[in-house]
Amino acid sequence: CNFKRYMKNEDEQMKKNDLIKQTIINKTNELIRKQSNVTIKEIAKECYVNIAAVNYHFGSKDQLIEIVLNSVIAELKNSVLDLINNLKEDATPEEILTNLLEFVYSFALDNMGIVKYFFLQTENQQDASNLLLDSFFSDNSFTQLIFEKLSLATNITDPVALRARYMILFSAFAIPLFIQISQSKQDAQTVSKPLLTNIMFRNQYIKELIRLIN
């Protein structure tokens, strides 16, 4: 009986720890989507735990942030794959790229804290850069699918030329995000600026971007 009671208590404790860990991950996810500079004190306060609990479950704030960033990247990639798979079979190349760009821009604006973390924070910059490179520039199933769609949109089959177009697309795509970040830094009270938050400008920018890579 004592052994069964012990095992039951162990099982309950494991479930409790798992719940605490998931709560910390979820709350950190919510915080960093809104602001890039998240402190361990803010995380602990949001989760109603002490700082020691965060370190106990994750080792450090940096390791916790890495888990959260990986989950956000995975969410983005899965959403892009779902978008591609759900496109109409007769969708034109322009429609494919427009839908992709529109979705990713909307995702970025909804998660500006994540974007700022990747591009502005100085701590663990190397780890953040490696995560971006591994996700969007290494040879993996996700980038292969993007290359296939880009090849369809541009009629380019040469892999070197295709990668060059991809780099051009990614670079041009990122410029408004950098400007958006810079503007929000200069005036924290001003969120809506005449760039990506301006639907008319964003639609026109996407059209010009597609014209550029074609």
PDB file of C-alpha atoms in Angstrom:
ATOM      1  CA  CYS A   1       0.000   0.000   0.000  1.00  0.00           C
ATOM      2  CA  ASN A   2       2.823   2.370   0.854  1.00  0.00           C
ATOM      3  CA  PHE A   3       4.469   1.662  -2.503  1.00  0.00           C
ATOM      4  CA  LYS A   4       1.239   2.312  -4.395  1.00  0.00           C
ATOM      5  CA  ARG A   5       0.734   5.515  -2.455  1.00  0.00           C
ATOM      6  CA  TYR A   6       4.307   6.542  -3.241  1.00  0.00           C
ATOM      7  CA  MET A   7       3.860   5.844  -6.954  1.00  0.00           C
ATOM      8  CA  LYS A   8       0.581   7.728  -6.989  1.00  0.00           C
ATOM      9  CA  ASN A   9       2.213  10.737  -5.330  1.00  0.00           C
ATOM     10  CA  GLU A  10       5.099  10.566  -7.832  1.00  0.00           C
ATOM     11  CA  ASP A  11       2.663  10.461 -10.733  1.00  0.00           C
ATOM     12  CA  GLU A  12       0.707  13.415  -9.381  1.00  0.00           C
ATOM     13  CA  GLN A  13       3.916  15.388  -8.854  1.00  0.00           C
ATOM     14  CA  MET A  14       5.055  14.679 -12.432  1.00  0.00           C
ATOM     15  CA  LYS A  15       1.707  15.850 -13.769  1.00  0.00           C
ATOM     16  CA  LYS A  16       1.944  18.964 -11.622  1.00  0.00           C
ATOM     17  CA  ASN A  17       5.472  19.676 -12.890  1.00  0.00           C
ATOM     18  CA  ASP A  18       4.392  19.152 -16.493  1.00  0.00           C
ATOM     19  CA  LEU A  19       1.499  21.566 -15.977  1.00  0.00           C
ATOM     20  CA  ILE A  20       3.809  24.176 -14.445  1.00  0.00           C
ATOM     21  CA  LYS A  21       6.322  23.805 -17.296  1.00  0.00           C
ATOM     22  CA  GLN A  22       3.641  24.147 -19.953  1.00  0.00           C
ATOM     23  CA  THR A  23       2.163  27.170 -18.189  1.00  0.00           C
ATOM     24  CA  ILE A  24       5.580  28.846 -18.104  1.00  0.00           C
ATOM     25  CA  ILE A  25       6.115  28.107 -21.817  1.00  0.00           C
ATOM     26  CA  ASN A  26       2.665  29.415 -22.759  1.00  0.00           C
ATOM     27  CA  LYS A  27       2.978  32.607 -20.712  1.00  0.00           C
ATOM     28  CA  THR A  28       6.489  33.281 -21.998  1.00  0.00           C
ATOM     29  CA  ASN A  29       5.168  32.777 -25.510  1.00  0.00           C
ATOM     30  CA  GLU A  30       2.444  35.375 -24.887  1.00  0.00           C
ATOM     31  CA  LEU A  31       4.907  37.854 -23.377  1.00  0.00           C
ATOM     32  CA  ILE A  32       7.599  37.630 -26.041  1.00  0.00           C
ATOM     33  CA  ARG A  33       5.077  37.964 -28.877  1.00  0.00           C
ATOM     34  CA  LYS A  34       4.285  41.418 -27.514  1.00  0.00           C
ATOM     35  CA  GLN A  35       7.720  42.570 -26.317  1.00  0.00           C
ATOM     36  CA  SER A  36      11.214  41.367 -27.105  1.00  0.00           C
ATOM     37  CA  ASN A  37      12.786  42.255 -23.746  1.00  0.00           C
ATOM     38  CA  VAL A  38      11.191  39.762 -21.390  1.00  0.00           C
ATOM     39  CA  THR A  39      12.756  39.371 -17.963  1.00  0.00           C
ATOM     40  CA  ILE A  40      12.700  36.236 -15.872  1.00  0.00           C
ATOM     41  CA  LYS A  41      10.976  38.284 -13.160  1.00  0.00           C
ATOM     42  CA  GLU A  42       8.124  39.141 -15.557  1.00  0.00           C
ATOM     43  CA  ILE A  43       7.792  35.500 -16.569  1.00  0.00           C
ATOM     44  CA  ALA A  44       7.675  34.306 -12.967  1.00  0.00           C
ATOM     45  CA  LYS A  45       5.122  36.974 -12.030  1.00  0.00           C
ATOM     46  CA  GLU A  46       2.873  36.097 -14.975  1.00  0.00           C
ATOM     47  CA  CYS A  47       2.964  32.399 -14.034  1.00  0.00           C
ATOM     48  CA  TYR A  48       2.522  32.950 -10.281  1.00  0.00           C
ATOM     49  CA  VAL A  49       5.761  31.107  -9.526  1.00  0.00           C
ATOM     50  CA  ASN A  50       9.123  32.251  -8.185  1.00  0.00           C
ATOM     51  CA  ILE A  51      12.222  32.752 -10.290  1.00  0.00           C
ATOM     52  CA  ALA A  52      13.778  29.602  -8.865  1.00  0.00           C
ATOM     53  CA  ALA A  53      10.924  27.563 -10.351  1.00  0.00           C
ATOM     54  CA  VAL A  54      11.686  28.863 -13.847  1.00  0.00           C
ATOM     55  CA  ASN A  55      15.354  27.971 -13.469  1.00  0.00           C
ATOM     56  CA  TYR A  56      14.463  24.596 -11.958  1.00  0.00           C
ATOM     57  CA  HIS A  57      12.292  23.546 -14.890  1.00  0.00           C
ATOM     58  CA  PHE A  58      14.350  25.061 -17.715  1.00  0.00           C
ATOM     59  CA  GLY A  59      17.855  25.656 -16.407  1.00  0.00           C
ATOM     60  CA  SER A  60      17.818  29.325 -17.409  1.00  0.00           C
ATOM     61  CA  LYS A  61      15.723  31.989 -19.076  1.00  0.00           C
ATOM     62  CA  ASP A  62      17.784  31.589 -22.260  1.00  0.00           C
ATOM     63  CA  GLN A  63      16.903  27.912 -22.565  1.00  0.00           C
ATOM     64  CA  LEU A  64      13.240  28.723 -21.968  1.00  0.00           C
ATOM     65  CA  ILE A  65      13.311  31.435 -24.653  1.00  0.00           C
ATOM     66  CA  GLU A  66      14.930  28.994 -27.079  1.00  0.00           C
ATOM     67  CA  ILE A  67      12.085  26.509 -26.559  1.00  0.00           C
ATOM     68  CA  VAL A  68       9.514  29.260 -27.149  1.00  0.00           C
ATOM     69  CA  LEU A  69      11.250  30.571 -30.293  1.00  0.00           C
ATOM     70  CA  ASN A  70      11.463  27.085 -31.737  1.00  0.00           C
ATOM     71  CA  SER A  71       7.749  26.589 -31.134  1.00  0.00           C
ATOM     72  CA  VAL A  72       6.906  29.906 -32.838  1.00  0.00           C
ATOM     73  CA  ILE A  73       9.085  29.055 -35.846  1.00  0.00           C
ATOM     74  CA  ALA A  74       7.446  25.628 -36.066  1.00  0.00           C
ATOM     75  CA  GLU A  75       4.006  27.259 -35.878  1.00  0.00           C
ATOM     76  CA  LEU A  76       4.886  29.641 -38.703  1.00  0.00           C
ATOM     77  CA  LYS A  77       6.283  26.894 -40.921  1.00  0.00           C
ATOM     78  CA  ASN A  78       3.306  24.603 -40.318  1.00  0.00           C
ATOM     79  CA  SER A  79       0.893  27.437 -41.082  1.00  0.00           C
ATOM     80  CA  VAL A  80       2.728  28.229 -44.319  1.00  0.00           C
ATOM     81  CA  LEU A  81       2.616  24.554 -45.313  1.00  0.00           C
ATOM     82  CA  ASP A  82      -1.110  24.420 -44.552  1.00  0.00           C
ATOM     83  CA  LEU A  83      -1.645  27.564 -46.616  1.00  0.00           C
ATOM     84  CA  ILE A  84       0.214  26.063 -49.577  1.00  0.00           C
ATOM     85  CA  ASN A  85      -1.613  22.743 -49.326  1.00  0.00           C
ATOM     86  CA  ASN A  86      -4.998  24.476 -49.173  1.00  0.00           C
ATOM     87  CA  LEU A  87      -4.440  26.710 -52.191  1.00  0.00           C
ATOM     88  CA  LYS A  88      -6.657  26.081 -55.194  1.00  0.00           C
ATOM     89  CA  GLU A  89      -5.131  23.747 -57.762  1.00  0.00           C
ATOM     90  CA  ASP A  90      -5.575  26.380 -60.466  1.00  0.00           C
ATOM     91  CA  ALA A  91      -4.025  29.177 -58.359  1.00  0.00           C
ATOM     92  CA  THR A  92      -1.710  31.349 -60.422  1.00  0.00           C
ATOM     93  CA  PRO A  93       1.928  31.868 -59.361  1.00  0.00           C
ATOM     94  CA  GLU A  94       1.081  35.450 -58.450  1.00  0.00           C
ATOM     95  CA  GLU A  95      -1.798  34.288 -56.250  1.00  0.00           C
ATOM     96  CA  ILE A  96       0.457  31.759 -54.514  1.00  0.00           C
ATOM     97  CA  LEU A  97       3.130  34.347 -53.712  1.00  0.00           C
ATOM     98  CA  THR A  98       0.594  37.013 -52.740  1.00  0.00           C
ATOM     99  CA  ASN A  99      -1.100  34.669 -50.279  1.00  0.00           C
ATOM    100  CA  LEU A 100       2.234  33.601 -48.810  1.00  0.00           C
ATOM    101  CA  LEU A 101       3.561  37.132 -48.407  1.00  0.00           C
ATOM    102  CA  GLU A 102       0.308  38.473 -47.008  1.00  0.00           C
ATOM    103  CA  PHE A 103       0.155  35.675 -44.440  1.00  0.00           C
ATOM    104  CA  VAL A 104       3.775  36.031 -43.314  1.00  0.00           C
ATOM    105  CA  TYR A 105       3.466  39.824 -43.008  1.00  0.00           C
ATOM    106  CA  SER A 106       0.320  39.445 -40.908  1.00  0.00           C
ATOM    107  CA  PHE A 107       2.051  36.848 -38.752  1.00  0.00           C
ATOM    108  CA  ALA A 108       5.043  39.162 -38.280  1.00  0.00           C
ATOM    109  CA  LEU A 109       2.859  42.111 -37.276  1.00  0.00           C
ATOM    110  CA  ASP A 110       0.973  39.954 -34.774  1.00  0.00           C
ATOM    111  CA  ASN A 111       4.286  38.770 -33.326  1.00  0.00           C
ATOM    112  CA  MET A 112       6.398  41.910 -33.498  1.00  0.00           C
ATOM    113  CA  GLY A 113       8.058  41.082 -30.180  1.00  0.00           C
ATOM    114  CA  ILE A 114       9.442  37.886 -31.747  1.00  0.00           C
ATOM    115  CA  VAL A 115      10.675  39.791 -34.800  1.00  0.00           C
ATOM    116  CA  LYS A 116      12.392  42.363 -32.591  1.00  0.00           C
ATOM    117  CA  TYR A 117      14.010  39.614 -30.544  1.00  0.00           C
ATOM    118  CA  PHE A 118      15.517  37.998 -33.627  1.00  0.00           C
ATOM    119  CA  PHE A 119      16.876  41.214 -35.097  1.00  0.00           C
ATOM    120  CA  LEU A 120      17.488  43.651 -32.231  1.00  0.00           C
ATOM    121  CA  GLN A 121      18.452  41.860 -29.051  1.00  0.00           C
ATOM    122  CA  THR A 122      22.162  41.475 -28.438  1.00  0.00           C
ATOM    123  CA  GLU A 123      22.119  38.638 -25.910  1.00  0.00           C
ATOM    124  CA  ASN A 124      22.343  35.213 -27.557  1.00  0.00           C
ATOM    125  CA  GLN A 125      22.310  36.889 -30.973  1.00  0.00           C
ATOM    126  CA  GLN A 126      24.316  34.011 -32.419  1.00  0.00           C
ATOM    127  CA  ASP A 127      21.761  31.432 -31.266  1.00  0.00           C
ATOM    128  CA  ALA A 128      18.872  33.478 -32.677  1.00  0.00           C
ATOM    129  CA  SER A 129      20.702  33.903 -35.994  1.00  0.00           C
ATOM    130  CA  ASN A 130      21.440  30.181 -36.177  1.00  0.00           C
ATOM    131  CA  LEU A 131      17.775  29.401 -35.609  1.00  0.00           C
ATOM    132  CA  LEU A 132      16.758  31.661 -38.511  1.00  0.00           C
ATOM    133  CA  LEU A 133      19.443  30.225 -40.782  1.00  0.00           C
ATOM    134  CA  ASP A 134      18.557  26.632 -39.968  1.00  0.00           C
ATOM    135  CA  SER A 135      14.841  27.286 -40.468  1.00  0.00           C
ATOM    136  CA  PHE A 136      14.804  29.410 -43.622  1.00  0.00           C
ATOM    137  CA  PHE A 137      18.165  29.084 -45.379  1.00  0.00           C
ATOM    138  CA  SER A 138      19.408  25.543 -44.816  1.00  0.00           C
ATOM    139  CA  ASP A 139      18.481  22.663 -47.114  1.00  0.00           C
ATOM    140  CA  ASN A 140      15.387  21.222 -45.446  1.00  0.00           C
ATOM    141  CA  SER A 141      11.922  20.041 -46.454  1.00  0.00           C
ATOM    142  CA  PHE A 142      10.400  23.471 -45.794  1.00  0.00           C
ATOM    143  CA  THR A 143      12.841  25.466 -47.944  1.00  0.00           C
ATOM    144  CA  GLN A 144      12.635  22.822 -50.681  1.00  0.00           C
ATOM    145  CA  LEU A 145       8.882  23.327 -50.883  1.00  0.00           C
ATOM    146  CA  ILE A 146       9.303  27.119 -50.952  1.00  0.00           C
ATOM    147  CA  PHE A 147      11.863  26.751 -53.754  1.00  0.00           C
ATOM    148  CA  GLU A 148       9.380  24.616 -55.707  1.00  0.00           C
ATOM    149  CA  LYS A 149       6.701  27.294 -55.406  1.00  0.00           C
ATOM    150  CA  LEU A 150       9.189  30.030 -56.280  1.00  0.00           C
ATOM    151  CA  SER A 151      10.313  28.043 -59.309  1.00  0.00           C
ATOM    152  CA  LEU A 152       6.687  27.750 -60.390  1.00  0.00           C
ATOM    153  CA  ALA A 153       6.163  31.480 -59.978  1.00  0.00           C
ATOM    154  CA  THR A 154       9.324  32.548 -61.831  1.00  0.00           C
ATOM    155  CA  ASN A 155       9.828  29.673 -64.311  1.00  0.00           C
ATOM    156  CA  ILE A 156      13.402  29.353 -63.020  1.00  0.00           C
ATOM    157  CA  THR A 157      14.825  25.848 -62.713  1.00  0.00           C
ATOM    158  CA  ASP A 158      18.504  26.566 -62.147  1.00  0.00           C
ATOM    159  CA  PRO A 159      19.089  25.985 -58.388  1.00  0.00           C
ATOM    160  CA  VAL A 160      21.703  28.739 -58.059  1.00  0.00           C
ATOM    161  CA  ALA A 161      19.507  31.327 -59.764  1.00  0.00           C
ATOM    162  CA  LEU A 162      16.533  30.129 -57.728  1.00  0.00           C
ATOM    163  CA  ARG A 163      18.418  30.549 -54.453  1.00  0.00           C
ATOM    164  CA  ALA A 164      19.498  34.034 -55.554  1.00  0.00           C
ATOM    165  CA  ARG A 165      15.865  34.992 -56.223  1.00  0.00           C
ATOM    166  CA  TYR A 166      14.907  33.593 -52.847  1.00  0.00           C
ATOM    167  CA  MET A 167      17.542  35.761 -51.170  1.00  0.00           C
ATOM    168  CA  ILE A 168      16.287  38.811 -53.052  1.00  0.00           C
ATOM    169  CA  LEU A 169      12.715  38.025 -52.041  1.00  0.00           C
ATOM    170  CA  PHE A 170      13.645  37.488 -48.397  1.00  0.00           C
ATOM    171  CA  SER A 171      15.759  40.667 -48.243  1.00  0.00           C
ATOM    172  CA  ALA A 172      13.141  42.878 -49.874  1.00  0.00           C
ATOM    173  CA  PHE A 173      10.450  41.291 -47.740  1.00  0.00           C
ATOM    174  CA  ALA A 174      12.376  42.108 -44.547  1.00  0.00           C
ATOM    175  CA  ILE A 175      13.008  45.808 -45.260  1.00  0.00           C
ATOM    176  CA  PRO A 176       9.518  47.052 -44.222  1.00  0.00           C
ATOM    177  CA  LEU A 177       9.795  44.972 -41.054  1.00  0.00           C
ATOM    178  CA  PHE A 178      13.047  46.710 -40.135  1.00  0.00           C
ATOM    179  CA  ILE A 179      11.438  50.107 -40.752  1.00  0.00           C
ATOM    180  CA  GLN A 180       8.411  49.093 -38.690  1.00  0.00           C
ATOM    181  CA  ILE A 181      10.695  48.054 -35.833  1.00  0.00           C
ATOM    182  CA  SER A 182      12.680  51.285 -36.056  1.00  0.00           C
ATOM    183  CA  GLN A 183       9.538  53.403 -35.979  1.00  0.00           C
ATOM    184  CA  SER A 184       8.118  51.553 -32.986  1.00  0.00           C
ATOM    185  CA  LYS A 185      11.426  52.103 -31.141  1.00  0.00           C
ATOM    186  CA  GLN A 186      11.342  55.840 -31.811  1.00  0.00           C
ATOM    187  CA  ASP A 187       7.753  56.245 -30.702  1.00  0.00           C
ATOM    188  CA  ALA A 188       6.407  53.473 -28.499  1.00  0.00           C
ATOM    189  CA  GLN A 189       2.959  55.080 -28.534  1.00  0.00           C
ATOM    190  CA  THR A 190       2.717  55.031 -32.316  1.00  0.00           C
ATOM    191  CA  VAL A 191       1.917  51.586 -33.635  1.00  0.00           C
ATOM    192  CA  SER A 192       0.168  52.376 -36.900  1.00  0.00           C
ATOM    193  CA  LYS A 193       2.599  53.861 -39.375  1.00  0.00           C
ATOM    194  CA  PRO A 194       2.036  54.150 -43.161  1.00  0.00           C
ATOM    195  CA  LEU A 195       3.882  50.919 -43.946  1.00  0.00           C
ATOM    196  CA  LEU A 196       2.841  47.347 -43.240  1.00  0.00           C
ATOM    197  CA  THR A 197      -0.024  48.443 -41.017  1.00  0.00           C
ATOM    198  CA  ASN A 198      -1.357  50.417 -43.983  1.00  0.00           C
ATOM    199  CA  ILE A 199      -3.280  47.826 -46.010  1.00  0.00           C
ATOM    200  CA  MET A 200      -3.157  49.846 -49.236  1.00  0.00           C
ATOM    201  CA  PHE A 201       0.616  50.270 -49.037  1.00  0.00           C
ATOM    202  CA  ARG A 202       1.183  46.645 -48.025  1.00  0.00           C
ATOM    203  CA  ASN A 203      -0.843  45.327 -50.959  1.00  0.00           C
ATOM    204  CA  GLN A 204       1.019  47.588 -53.369  1.00  0.00           C
ATOM    205  CA  TYR A 205       4.366  46.611 -51.871  1.00  0.00           C
ATOM    206  CA  ILE A 206       3.584  42.917 -52.331  1.00  0.00           C
ATOM    207  CA  LYS A 207       2.627  43.548 -55.966  1.00  0.00           C
ATOM    208  CA  GLU A 208       5.886  45.379 -56.590  1.00  0.00           C
ATOM    209  CA  LEU A 209       7.839  42.666 -54.794  1.00  0.00           C
ATOM    210  CA  ILE A 210       6.326  39.951 -56.978  1.00  0.00           C
ATOM    211  CA  ARG A 211       7.048  42.064 -60.056  1.00  0.00           C
ATOM    212  CA  LEU A 212      10.660  42.399 -58.882  1.00  0.00           C
ATOM    213  CA  ILE A 213      11.322  38.662 -58.528  1.00  0.00           C
ATOM    214  CA  ASN A 214       9.585  37.911 -61.820  1.00  0.00           C
TER     215      ASN A 214
END
